[in-house]
Amino acid sequence: MFNEDDSINRSDDFITVRFLLASKMRPLLLLLLSDMEYDLNAFREELDKPSASILHGLKELERINLIKKNFKRYSLSSKGVLCSASLKKLFMDLYIFEMNRDFWLNHSIESIPRDSFRNTYLLKDSVFVESDEHNLSKSFTKYLELLSNCGNMEIILPIFLEEHLEIILENLENGDNLLLITNDEVLSSLRNSKYYGDLADFSKKGQVIIRKVDYDLKVFLTICDEFMSLSLFFKDGLFDNSCFILNEHSDGIKWAKALFEKFFEKSVRVI
Amino acid sequence: MYYFSVVGEELKFLNNSDIRLKVLVDLVDGPLKIRDINRKSLLSYSSISSNIHKLCDEGYVEKIHNSFQLTNLGLIYITLLMDFRDVISTITNNSDFWLDHDISSLTIDDLNKLSSLEGSELIRCNSMDIYKTHKEFKRLFKNSKQLKVIFPYLHPEYPKLIRRLVLKGISVELIVSRDILDGFIRDIGNDVVKKGIYEGNFSIKYLNDDIKIALAISNEFITVGLFKLDGTYDQNRLLLSNRKKAISWGLTIFDSYDESALTLVLD
């Protein structure tokens, strides 16, 4: 039933990973050296650690050719530059999850392809817009406000909301475009709504494209020139309208566009 | 440093134990009972049990009926750790390719996607075959259906190879440094260059700045060559991969060079 070698082989090559990450000193030294050369005194001042532990860490890194020593000054080898850059990426990739552990534990991520987690360093400047007891619709109001200044829109829509559609139509009136990916359920609600005729008209003018996927959508993603927003469903299947991830930086928008592309590839045009 | 201060403790917790990592890796494919993990990993029941409960306490694993499964955080952490492992193994498996070489031509974005090169083969010259990299390069070129190449240096045989490919109608896009542009055109042949450009299967662009990477990408392979730290091109080492991810990594680099390269204007 099981390939017994599988787990052993897949874990064996974690040796260097563990060497780098099971210590606090080794990654710290690599990170410091990625910015400039250091001598022992400078390390001591920066880290506030005894010379012995610093020297021990340096020797270990030198042993596997990640750093080199020249006249008492330490610097990264080219291999060390690569390791240090990968470490930085790993820390930045994990940052958004570590800062909001409960959010990620409580929400469904099944719709997000695993590949997308490999570049979450692009989301490091995101903020979580959350409603609170003083204003239960804070996050939704903020989202609609952002949407109304959106410009061209790319949206993955797993829910049907009238207020949302009204703003989208206003944007379309102003000459903006919409590329929408949704599912059968939302599409059916759209078709039965008073908004469908207008959307169809804008589609004839080339401003609207609607596509659909055949599987359950569990992400609500909006991408404009200025921002991306991402809302998720709770693990019990209910949509969480009390919180969304907002990123107003080009990196965040880049991440969202890559995610959108993955859904786009699996969608078919309906309008 | 700031990001490390946020995630360092958690990474230390996971990496302090080989067993924890093994358990997380085993659970990537779906929920398992302790008995199943024991069979897969050959770890003892007690080791698995104590570590899996620690992973549960820290939010990486959860118990569903009698099985254990990764939480979202567990899945994300182990996905990213496996990706990091691929980068590290790319670097360590080809240690002497990356060591003491000039990697300034690679951007942070390129470095961040270094795991794409996982599984690459390092072609290395040896005393019995001092032209091994060169031969391999020629072999790959000959069988290509389309080629995108960044040449930072001029080897007398390469223009001839390019000439043959262009005349066969193969699509070839070249980027070279300004210093070697004239030599390349001369050796390919002015008439062939003009014909290729006119017929649309050849383009040659140049960069005024120094190029510090040799990159060849076809529909089937990618090769990467680097300069040594003393400024000379390392003719003895060539990294080769036929994986799609690696080819796509190379195409991104080629495209970024292509954007800043200048188009040759022929009389």
Coordinates of C-alpha atoms in Angstrom, one line a residue:
Chain A
M1 CA 0.0 0.0 0.0
F2 CA 2.8 2.4 0.8
N3 CA 6.1 3.0 -0.8
E4 CA 8.2 2.7 2.4
D5 CA 11.2 4.5 0.9
D6 CA 9.1 7.4 0.0
S7 CA 8.9 9.3 3.3
I8 CA 12.5 8.5 4.1
N9 CA 13.8 9.8 0.7
R10 CA 11.6 12.9 0.8
S11 CA 12.8 13.9 4.3
D12 CA 16.4 13.0 4.0
D13 CA 17.4 16.0 2.1
F14 CA 16.1 18.3 4.8
I15 CA 19.5 17.9 6.5
T16 CA 20.9 21.3 5.2
V17 CA 17.5 22.9 5.7
R18 CA 17.6 21.8 9.3
F19 CA 21.2 22.9 9.7
L20 CA 20.1 26.4 8.6
L21 CA 16.9 26.7 10.4
A22 CA 17.2 24.8 13.7
S23 CA 19.5 27.5 15.0
K24 CA 18.9 31.1 15.5
M25 CA 22.5 32.2 15.1
R26 CA 23.2 30.7 11.6
P27 CA 20.3 32.4 9.8
L28 CA 21.0 35.7 11.6
L29 CA 24.6 35.6 10.5
L30 CA 23.6 34.9 6.9
L31 CA 21.0 37.7 6.9
L32 CA 23.5 40.2 8.4
L33 CA 26.1 39.3 5.8
S34 CA 23.7 39.8 3.0
D35 CA 23.9 43.5 3.6
M36 CA 27.6 44.0 4.2
E37 CA 30.8 42.5 5.4
Y38 CA 31.3 42.1 9.2
D39 CA 34.2 41.5 11.6
L40 CA 33.7 39.9 14.9
N41 CA 33.4 43.2 16.8
A42 CA 30.7 44.4 14.5
F43 CA 28.8 41.1 14.9
R44 CA 29.1 41.3 18.6
E45 CA 27.6 44.8 18.6
E46 CA 24.8 43.9 16.3
L47 CA 23.8 40.6 17.9
D48 CA 24.7 41.3 21.5
K49 CA 25.9 37.7 21.9
P50 CA 29.2 36.3 23.2
S51 CA 32.1 36.0 20.8
A52 CA 32.2 32.2 21.3
S53 CA 28.7 31.6 20.0
I54 CA 29.2 33.9 17.1
L55 CA 32.5 32.3 16.2
H56 CA 31.0 28.9 16.4
G57 CA 28.2 29.8 14.0
L58 CA 30.6 31.5 11.6
K59 CA 32.8 28.4 11.6
E60 CA 29.9 26.1 10.8
L61 CA 28.8 28.3 7.9
E62 CA 32.4 28.6 6.7
R63 CA 32.7 24.8 6.8
I64 CA 29.9 24.4 4.2
N65 CA 31.3 27.3 2.1
L66 CA 28.4 29.7 2.7
I67 CA 30.7 32.4 4.0
K68 CA 34.4 33.3 3.6
K69 CA 36.9 35.1 5.8
N70 CA 39.4 37.6 4.5
F71 CA 41.6 39.5 7.0
K72 CA 39.3 39.1 9.9
R73 CA 36.3 40.2 7.8
Y74 CA 33.5 37.8 6.9
S75 CA 31.4 37.9 3.8
L76 CA 29.1 35.7 1.9
S77 CA 30.3 33.3 -0.8
S78 CA 28.3 33.3 -4.0
K79 CA 26.7 30.1 -2.7
G80 CA 26.0 32.0 0.6
V81 CA 24.4 34.8 -1.4
L82 CA 21.9 32.3 -2.9
C83 CA 21.2 30.7 0.5
S84 CA 20.7 34.0 2.2
A85 CA 18.4 35.2 -0.5
S86 CA 16.4 32.0 -0.2
L87 CA 16.2 32.4 3.6
K88 CA 14.9 35.9 3.2
K89 CA 12.3 34.7 0.8
L90 CA 11.2 31.9 3.1
F91 CA 10.8 34.3 6.0
M92 CA 8.9 36.8 3.9
D93 CA 6.7 34.0 2.4
L94 CA 5.7 32.9 5.9
Y95 CA 5.3 36.4 7.3
I96 CA 1.7 36.9 6.3
F97 CA 0.7 33.6 7.8
E98 CA 2.5 34.0 11.0
M99 CA 1.2 37.5 11.6
N100 CA -2.4 36.3 11.2
R101 CA -2.3 32.7 12.3
D102 CA -5.9 32.5 13.4
F103 CA -7.2 33.9 10.2
W104 CA -5.4 31.2 8.2
L105 CA -6.4 28.4 10.6
N106 CA -10.1 29.4 10.5
H107 CA -10.6 29.9 6.8
S108 CA -10.8 27.6 3.8
I109 CA -7.8 27.7 1.5
E110 CA -8.8 24.8 -0.6
S111 CA -9.5 27.0 -3.7
I112 CA -6.0 28.5 -3.6
P113 CA -3.6 26.4 -5.6
R114 CA -0.6 25.3 -3.6
D115 CA 1.8 27.0 -6.0
S116 CA 0.4 30.4 -5.0
F117 CA 1.8 29.9 -1.5
R118 CA 5.3 29.8 -3.0
N119 CA 5.2 33.5 -3.7
T120 CA 3.4 34.9 -0.7
Y121 CA 6.4 37.2 0.0
L122 CA 4.7 39.4 -2.6
L123 CA 1.9 39.8 0.0
K124 CA 4.2 41.0 2.8
D125 CA 2.8 44.6 2.8
S126 CA -0.8 43.5 3.0
V127 CA -3.2 44.7 5.7
F128 CA -6.1 42.8 7.1
V129 CA -9.2 45.1 7.0
E130 CA -11.5 43.8 9.8
S131 CA -14.9 44.8 11.1
D132 CA -15.2 45.4 14.8
E133 CA -17.9 45.7 17.4
H134 CA -18.1 49.5 16.7
N135 CA -18.8 48.9 13.1
L136 CA -19.8 45.5 11.9
S137 CA -19.7 46.4 8.2
K138 CA -16.4 48.2 8.4
S139 CA -14.6 45.8 6.1
F140 CA -17.5 45.6 3.6
T141 CA -17.9 49.4 3.5
K142 CA -14.1 49.8 2.9
Y143 CA -14.2 47.3 0.1
L144 CA -17.1 49.1 -1.6
E145 CA -15.3 52.4 -1.2
L146 CA -12.2 50.9 -2.9
L147 CA -14.2 49.3 -5.6
S148 CA -15.9 52.5 -6.5
N149 CA -12.5 54.0 -7.3
C150 CA -11.4 50.9 -9.0
G151 CA -11.0 51.5 -12.8
N152 CA -10.7 48.3 -14.8
M153 CA -11.7 45.2 -12.7
E154 CA -10.7 41.6 -12.6
I155 CA -12.9 39.7 -10.1
I156 CA -13.3 36.2 -9.0
L157 CA -16.9 36.2 -7.6
P158 CA -18.2 33.4 -5.4
I159 CA -21.1 35.4 -3.9
F160 CA -24.0 37.4 -5.2
L161 CA -24.3 40.9 -3.7
E162 CA -26.5 43.7 -5.0
E163 CA -24.5 46.6 -3.6
H164 CA -21.4 45.1 -5.2
L165 CA -23.0 44.9 -8.6
E166 CA -24.4 48.4 -8.5
I167 CA -20.9 49.8 -8.0
I168 CA -19.5 47.6 -10.8
L169 CA -22.2 48.9 -13.1
E170 CA -21.3 52.5 -12.1
N171 CA -17.7 51.8 -13.0
L172 CA -18.8 50.3 -16.3
E173 CA -20.8 53.5 -17.0
N174 CA -17.6 55.4 -16.5
G175 CA -16.0 53.4 -19.3
D176 CA -14.1 50.8 -17.1
N177 CA -13.9 47.2 -18.1
L178 CA -14.8 44.0 -16.1
L179 CA -13.4 40.5 -16.4
L180 CA -15.4 38.3 -14.1
I181 CA -14.9 34.7 -13.2
T182 CA -17.8 33.1 -11.3
N183 CA -19.6 29.8 -10.8
D184 CA -23.0 28.4 -11.9
E185 CA -24.8 29.4 -8.8
V186 CA -23.7 33.0 -8.9
L187 CA -24.2 33.1 -12.6
S188 CA -27.8 31.9 -12.2
S189 CA -28.5 34.6 -9.6
L190 CA -27.0 37.2 -11.9
R191 CA -29.2 36.0 -14.8
N192 CA -32.3 36.3 -12.7
S193 CA -31.3 39.8 -11.4
K194 CA -32.2 43.2 -12.7
Y195 CA -28.4 43.8 -13.4
Y196 CA -28.1 41.1 -16.1
G197 CA -29.5 43.1 -19.0
D198 CA -27.0 46.0 -18.3
L199 CA -24.1 43.5 -18.0
A200 CA -25.1 41.9 -21.3
D201 CA -25.3 45.4 -22.9
F202 CA -21.8 46.3 -21.6
S203 CA -20.6 42.9 -22.9
K204 CA -21.8 43.8 -26.4
K205 CA -19.8 47.0 -26.2
G206 CA -16.7 44.9 -25.3
Q207 CA -16.5 46.1 -21.7
V208 CA -17.6 43.0 -19.9
I209 CA -16.4 39.4 -20.1
I210 CA -17.9 36.8 -17.9
R211 CA -16.4 33.4 -17.5
K212 CA -17.3 30.5 -15.2
V213 CA -15.7 27.5 -13.6
D214 CA -17.3 24.2 -12.8
Y215 CA -16.1 23.8 -9.3
D216 CA -16.9 25.4 -6.0
L217 CA -15.2 28.8 -5.6
K218 CA -13.9 29.7 -2.2
V219 CA -12.1 32.9 -2.9
F220 CA -13.4 36.4 -3.5
L221 CA -10.6 38.2 -5.4
T222 CA -10.7 41.7 -6.8
I223 CA -7.9 43.2 -8.8
C224 CA -7.6 46.8 -10.0
D225 CA -4.7 48.9 -11.1
E226 CA -4.4 50.3 -7.5
F227 CA -5.1 47.4 -5.2
M228 CA -6.0 43.7 -4.7
S229 CA -8.4 42.4 -2.1
L230 CA -8.9 38.8 -1.1
S231 CA -11.7 37.4 1.1
L232 CA -12.1 33.8 2.1
F233 CA -14.8 31.5 3.4
F234 CA -14.8 30.1 6.9
K235 CA -14.0 26.4 7.1
D236 CA -17.7 25.7 7.8
G237 CA -18.5 26.9 4.3
L238 CA -19.9 30.4 5.2
F239 CA -18.5 33.5 3.6
D240 CA -16.6 35.8 5.9
N241 CA -17.7 39.3 5.2
S242 CA -16.0 40.7 8.3
C243 CA -12.4 40.6 7.0
F244 CA -10.4 40.9 3.8
I245 CA -6.8 41.1 2.9
L246 CA -5.9 44.4 1.1
N247 CA -2.7 45.1 -0.7
E248 CA -2.1 48.3 -2.5
H249 CA 1.4 47.6 -3.7
S250 CA 2.5 46.4 -7.1
D251 CA 3.9 43.1 -5.6
G252 CA 0.5 42.2 -4.1
I253 CA -1.3 43.0 -7.3
K254 CA 1.3 40.8 -9.1
W255 CA 0.5 37.9 -6.8
A256 CA -3.2 38.3 -7.2
K257 CA -2.9 38.5 -11.0
A258 CA -1.0 35.2 -11.0
L259 CA -3.8 33.6 -8.9
F260 CA -6.4 35.1 -11.2
E261 CA -4.6 33.6 -14.2
K262 CA -4.8 30.1 -12.6
F263 CA -8.6 30.4 -12.3
F264 CA -8.8 32.0 -15.8
E265 CA -7.1 29.0 -17.3
K266 CA -9.8 26.7 -15.9
S267 CA -12.7 28.8 -16.9
V268 CA -14.9 29.1 -20.0
R269 CA -16.4 32.2 -21.4
V270 CA -20.2 32.5 -21.0
I271 CA -20.7 36.2 -21.9
Chain B
M1 CA 15.8 40.7 10.1
Y2 CA 12.3 41.8 11.0
Y3 CA 10.7 38.9 9.1
F4 CA 13.0 36.5 10.7
S5 CA 12.1 37.8 14.1
V6 CA 8.4 37.0 13.3
V7 CA 8.8 33.5 11.9
G8 CA 12.2 32.3 13.3
E9 CA 10.8 30.7 16.4
E10 CA 8.3 28.6 14.5
L11 CA 10.8 27.5 12.0
K12 CA 13.2 26.5 14.8
F13 CA 10.4 24.5 16.4
L14 CA 9.7 22.6 13.2
N15 CA 13.3 22.1 12.2
N16 CA 14.6 21.1 15.7
S17 CA 13.1 17.7 15.1
D18 CA 13.6 15.5 12.1
I19 CA 10.6 13.5 13.2
R20 CA 8.3 16.5 13.0
L21 CA 9.4 17.3 9.5
K22 CA 9.0 13.7 8.5
V23 CA 5.4 13.6 9.9
L24 CA 4.5 16.9 8.1
V25 CA 5.9 15.6 4.8
D26 CA 3.9 12.3 5.2
L27 CA 0.7 14.2 5.9
V28 CA 1.0 16.3 2.7
D29 CA -0.8 13.7 0.7
G30 CA -3.8 13.5 3.1
P31 CA -4.9 12.3 6.6
L32 CA -3.1 9.3 8.1
K33 CA -3.4 7.2 11.3
I34 CA -0.3 6.9 13.5
R35 CA -0.1 3.3 12.3
D36 CA 0.1 4.5 8.6
I37 CA 2.8 7.0 9.4
N38 CA 4.7 4.3 11.3
R39 CA 4.6 2.1 8.2
K40 CA 5.6 4.9 5.8
S41 CA 8.4 6.4 7.8
L42 CA 9.6 3.5 9.9
L43 CA 9.6 5.8 13.0
S44 CA 8.6 4.4 16.3
Y45 CA 5.0 4.7 17.6
S46 CA 6.2 6.7 20.6
S47 CA 8.3 9.2 18.6
I48 CA 5.4 9.8 16.2
S49 CA 2.9 10.1 18.9
S50 CA 4.8 12.6 21.1
N51 CA 5.8 14.7 18.1
I52 CA 2.4 14.7 16.4
H53 CA 0.8 15.9 19.6
K54 CA 3.3 18.8 19.8
L55 CA 2.4 19.6 16.2
C56 CA -1.2 19.6 17.2
D57 CA -0.5 21.9 20.1
E58 CA 1.3 24.4 17.9
G59 CA -1.5 24.4 15.2
Y60 CA 0.2 22.5 12.4
V61 CA -1.8 19.2 12.6
E62 CA -5.3 18.4 13.8
K63 CA -6.9 15.1 14.8
I64 CA -10.1 14.1 12.8
H65 CA -11.6 11.0 14.3
N66 CA -8.7 8.6 14.5
S67 CA -6.6 10.2 11.8
F68 CA -4.3 13.2 11.7
Q69 CA -4.3 15.9 9.0
L70 CA -2.4 19.1 8.3
T71 CA -4.1 22.3 9.2
N72 CA -3.9 25.2 6.7
L73 CA -0.8 26.4 8.5
G74 CA 0.8 23.0 8.5
L75 CA 0.2 22.7 4.8
I76 CA 1.5 26.2 4.1
Y77 CA 4.6 25.7 6.3
I78 CA 5.6 22.3 4.9
T79 CA 4.9 23.5 1.3
L80 CA 7.2 26.4 1.8
L81 CA 9.8 24.3 3.6
M82 CA 9.8 21.8 0.8
D83 CA 10.3 24.6 -1.7
F84 CA 13.2 26.0 0.4
R85 CA 14.6 22.4 0.5
D86 CA 14.5 22.3 -3.3
V87 CA 16.4 25.6 -3.6
I88 CA 19.0 24.4 -1.1
S89 CA 19.4 21.1 -2.9
T90 CA 19.8 23.0 -6.2
I91 CA 22.6 25.0 -4.6
T92 CA 24.3 22.2 -2.7
N93 CA 24.0 19.5 -5.4
N94 CA 25.7 21.9 -7.8
S95 CA 27.9 23.5 -5.2
D96 CA 30.9 24.2 -7.4
F97 CA 28.7 25.8 -10.1
W98 CA 27.4 28.4 -7.6
L99 CA 30.4 28.8 -5.5
D100 CA 32.9 31.5 -6.4
H101 CA 30.9 32.6 -9.4
D102 CA 29.5 35.9 -10.3
I103 CA 25.7 35.8 -9.8
S104 CA 25.1 39.5 -10.1
S105 CA 23.2 38.9 -13.4
L106 CA 20.4 37.2 -11.4
T107 CA 17.8 39.5 -9.8
I108 CA 16.1 38.8 -6.5
D109 CA 13.1 37.6 -8.4
D110 CA 15.3 35.1 -10.3
L111 CA 16.9 34.0 -7.0
N112 CA 13.5 33.7 -5.4
K113 CA 12.5 31.1 -8.0
L114 CA 15.7 29.2 -7.9
S115 CA 13.8 26.0 -6.8
S116 CA 12.8 25.9 -10.5
L117 CA 16.3 24.6 -11.2
E118 CA 15.8 21.6 -8.8
G119 CA 17.0 18.4 -10.5
S120 CA 19.4 20.2 -13.0
E121 CA 22.5 18.4 -14.1
L122 CA 25.9 20.0 -13.8
I123 CA 28.0 19.3 -16.9
R124 CA 31.6 19.5 -15.9
C125 CA 34.7 19.2 -18.1
N126 CA 37.3 16.7 -16.9
S127 CA 40.8 15.8 -17.9
M128 CA 39.5 13.1 -20.2
D129 CA 37.1 15.4 -21.9
I130 CA 38.1 19.0 -21.6
Y131 CA 35.5 20.2 -24.2
K132 CA 32.6 18.4 -22.5
T133 CA 30.5 21.5 -21.9
H134 CA 31.1 22.8 -25.4
K135 CA 30.2 19.5 -27.0
E136 CA 27.0 19.3 -24.9
F137 CA 26.1 22.8 -25.9
K138 CA 26.6 22.0 -29.6
R139 CA 24.6 18.8 -29.3
L140 CA 21.6 20.6 -27.7
F141 CA 21.8 23.3 -30.3
K142 CA 21.7 21.0 -33.2
N143 CA 18.5 19.3 -32.1
S144 CA 16.6 22.5 -31.2
K145 CA 13.4 23.6 -32.9
Q146 CA 13.7 27.1 -31.5
L147 CA 16.3 28.9 -29.6
K148 CA 16.7 31.9 -27.4
V149 CA 20.3 32.6 -26.4
I150 CA 22.3 35.1 -24.4
F151 CA 25.9 35.0 -25.4
P152 CA 28.4 37.0 -23.3
Y153 CA 31.4 35.7 -25.2
L154 CA 32.3 34.7 -28.7
H155 CA 33.4 31.2 -29.5
P156 CA 34.3 30.6 -33.2
E157 CA 32.0 27.6 -33.5
Y158 CA 28.8 29.2 -32.3
P159 CA 28.2 31.7 -35.1
K160 CA 28.6 28.7 -37.5
L161 CA 26.0 26.8 -35.6
I162 CA 23.6 29.7 -35.5
R163 CA 24.2 30.2 -39.2
R164 CA 23.2 26.6 -39.9
L165 CA 20.1 26.8 -37.8
V166 CA 18.9 30.1 -39.3
L167 CA 19.4 28.7 -42.8
K168 CA 17.3 25.6 -41.8
G169 CA 14.5 28.0 -40.8
I170 CA 14.8 27.4 -37.0
S171 CA 13.7 30.4 -35.0
V172 CA 16.7 31.9 -33.2
E173 CA 16.7 35.0 -31.0
L174 CA 20.1 36.2 -29.9
I175 CA 21.2 38.7 -27.3
V176 CA 24.9 39.5 -27.2
S177 CA 27.1 42.2 -25.7
R178 CA 28.0 45.1 -27.9
D179 CA 31.7 44.1 -27.9
I180 CA 31.1 40.9 -29.7
L181 CA 28.1 41.9 -31.9
D182 CA 30.2 42.8 -35.0
G183 CA 32.2 39.5 -34.7
F184 CA 29.0 37.5 -34.4
I185 CA 27.4 39.1 -37.5
R186 CA 30.5 38.7 -39.5
D187 CA 30.9 35.0 -38.6
I188 CA 27.2 34.2 -39.1
G189 CA 27.4 36.0 -42.4
N190 CA 25.8 39.4 -43.2
D191 CA 23.7 37.8 -45.9
V192 CA 22.3 35.1 -43.5
V193 CA 21.6 37.7 -40.8
K194 CA 19.7 39.8 -43.3
K195 CA 17.8 36.8 -44.7
G196 CA 16.9 35.6 -41.2
I197 CA 15.7 38.9 -40.1
Y198 CA 13.8 39.5 -43.3
E199 CA 12.1 36.0 -43.1
G200 CA 11.3 36.5 -39.4
N201 CA 13.1 33.5 -38.0
F202 CA 16.2 35.4 -36.7
S203 CA 16.7 38.4 -34.4
I204 CA 19.9 39.7 -32.9
K205 CA 19.9 42.3 -30.1
Y206 CA 22.8 43.7 -28.1
L207 CA 23.5 45.2 -24.8
N208 CA 26.0 48.0 -24.1
D209 CA 26.6 46.7 -20.6
D210 CA 28.6 43.7 -19.7
I211 CA 26.6 40.4 -19.7
K212 CA 27.5 38.1 -16.9
I213 CA 25.4 35.0 -17.8
A214 CA 25.3 32.6 -20.7
L215 CA 21.8 31.3 -21.2
A216 CA 20.4 29.1 -23.9
I217 CA 16.8 28.1 -23.9
S218 CA 15.0 25.9 -26.4
N219 CA 11.7 24.2 -26.4
E220 CA 13.3 21.2 -24.6
F221 CA 16.2 22.5 -22.4
I222 CA 17.9 25.3 -20.7
T223 CA 21.6 25.7 -20.1
V224 CA 23.2 28.3 -17.7
G225 CA 26.8 29.3 -17.6
L226 CA 28.3 31.8 -15.2
F227 CA 31.5 34.0 -14.9
K228 CA 34.0 33.3 -12.2
L229 CA 34.8 35.9 -9.7
D230 CA 38.0 36.8 -11.4
G231 CA 35.9 38.0 -14.4
T232 CA 36.6 35.2 -16.8
Y233 CA 33.8 33.0 -18.2
D234 CA 33.8 29.5 -16.7
Q235 CA 34.0 27.2 -19.7
N236 CA 34.2 24.1 -17.5
R237 CA 30.8 24.1 -16.0
L238 CA 27.3 24.3 -17.5
L239 CA 24.1 23.8 -15.7
L240 CA 21.5 21.8 -17.8
S241 CA 17.9 21.1 -17.2
N242 CA 15.0 19.8 -19.4
R243 CA 12.3 20.5 -16.9
K244 CA 9.5 22.9 -17.8
K245 CA 9.9 24.9 -14.6
A246 CA 13.5 25.5 -15.3
I247 CA 12.8 26.5 -19.0
S248 CA 10.2 28.9 -17.8
W249 CA 12.7 30.4 -15.2
G250 CA 15.2 30.9 -18.0
L251 CA 12.6 32.5 -20.3
T252 CA 11.8 35.1 -17.7
I253 CA 15.5 36.0 -17.5
F254 CA 15.7 36.1 -21.3
D255 CA 12.7 38.4 -21.5
S256 CA 14.0 40.8 -19.0
Y257 CA 17.3 41.1 -21.0
D258 CA 15.3 41.3 -24.2
E259 CA 13.4 44.3 -22.9
S260 CA 16.5 46.3 -22.3
A261 CA 18.5 45.1 -25.3
L262 CA 18.8 47.2 -28.4
T263 CA 17.7 46.0 -31.8
L264 CA 20.2 45.8 -34.5
V265 CA 19.5 48.1 -37.4
L266 CA 20.9 46.9 -40.7
D267 CA 21.8 49.1 -43.6

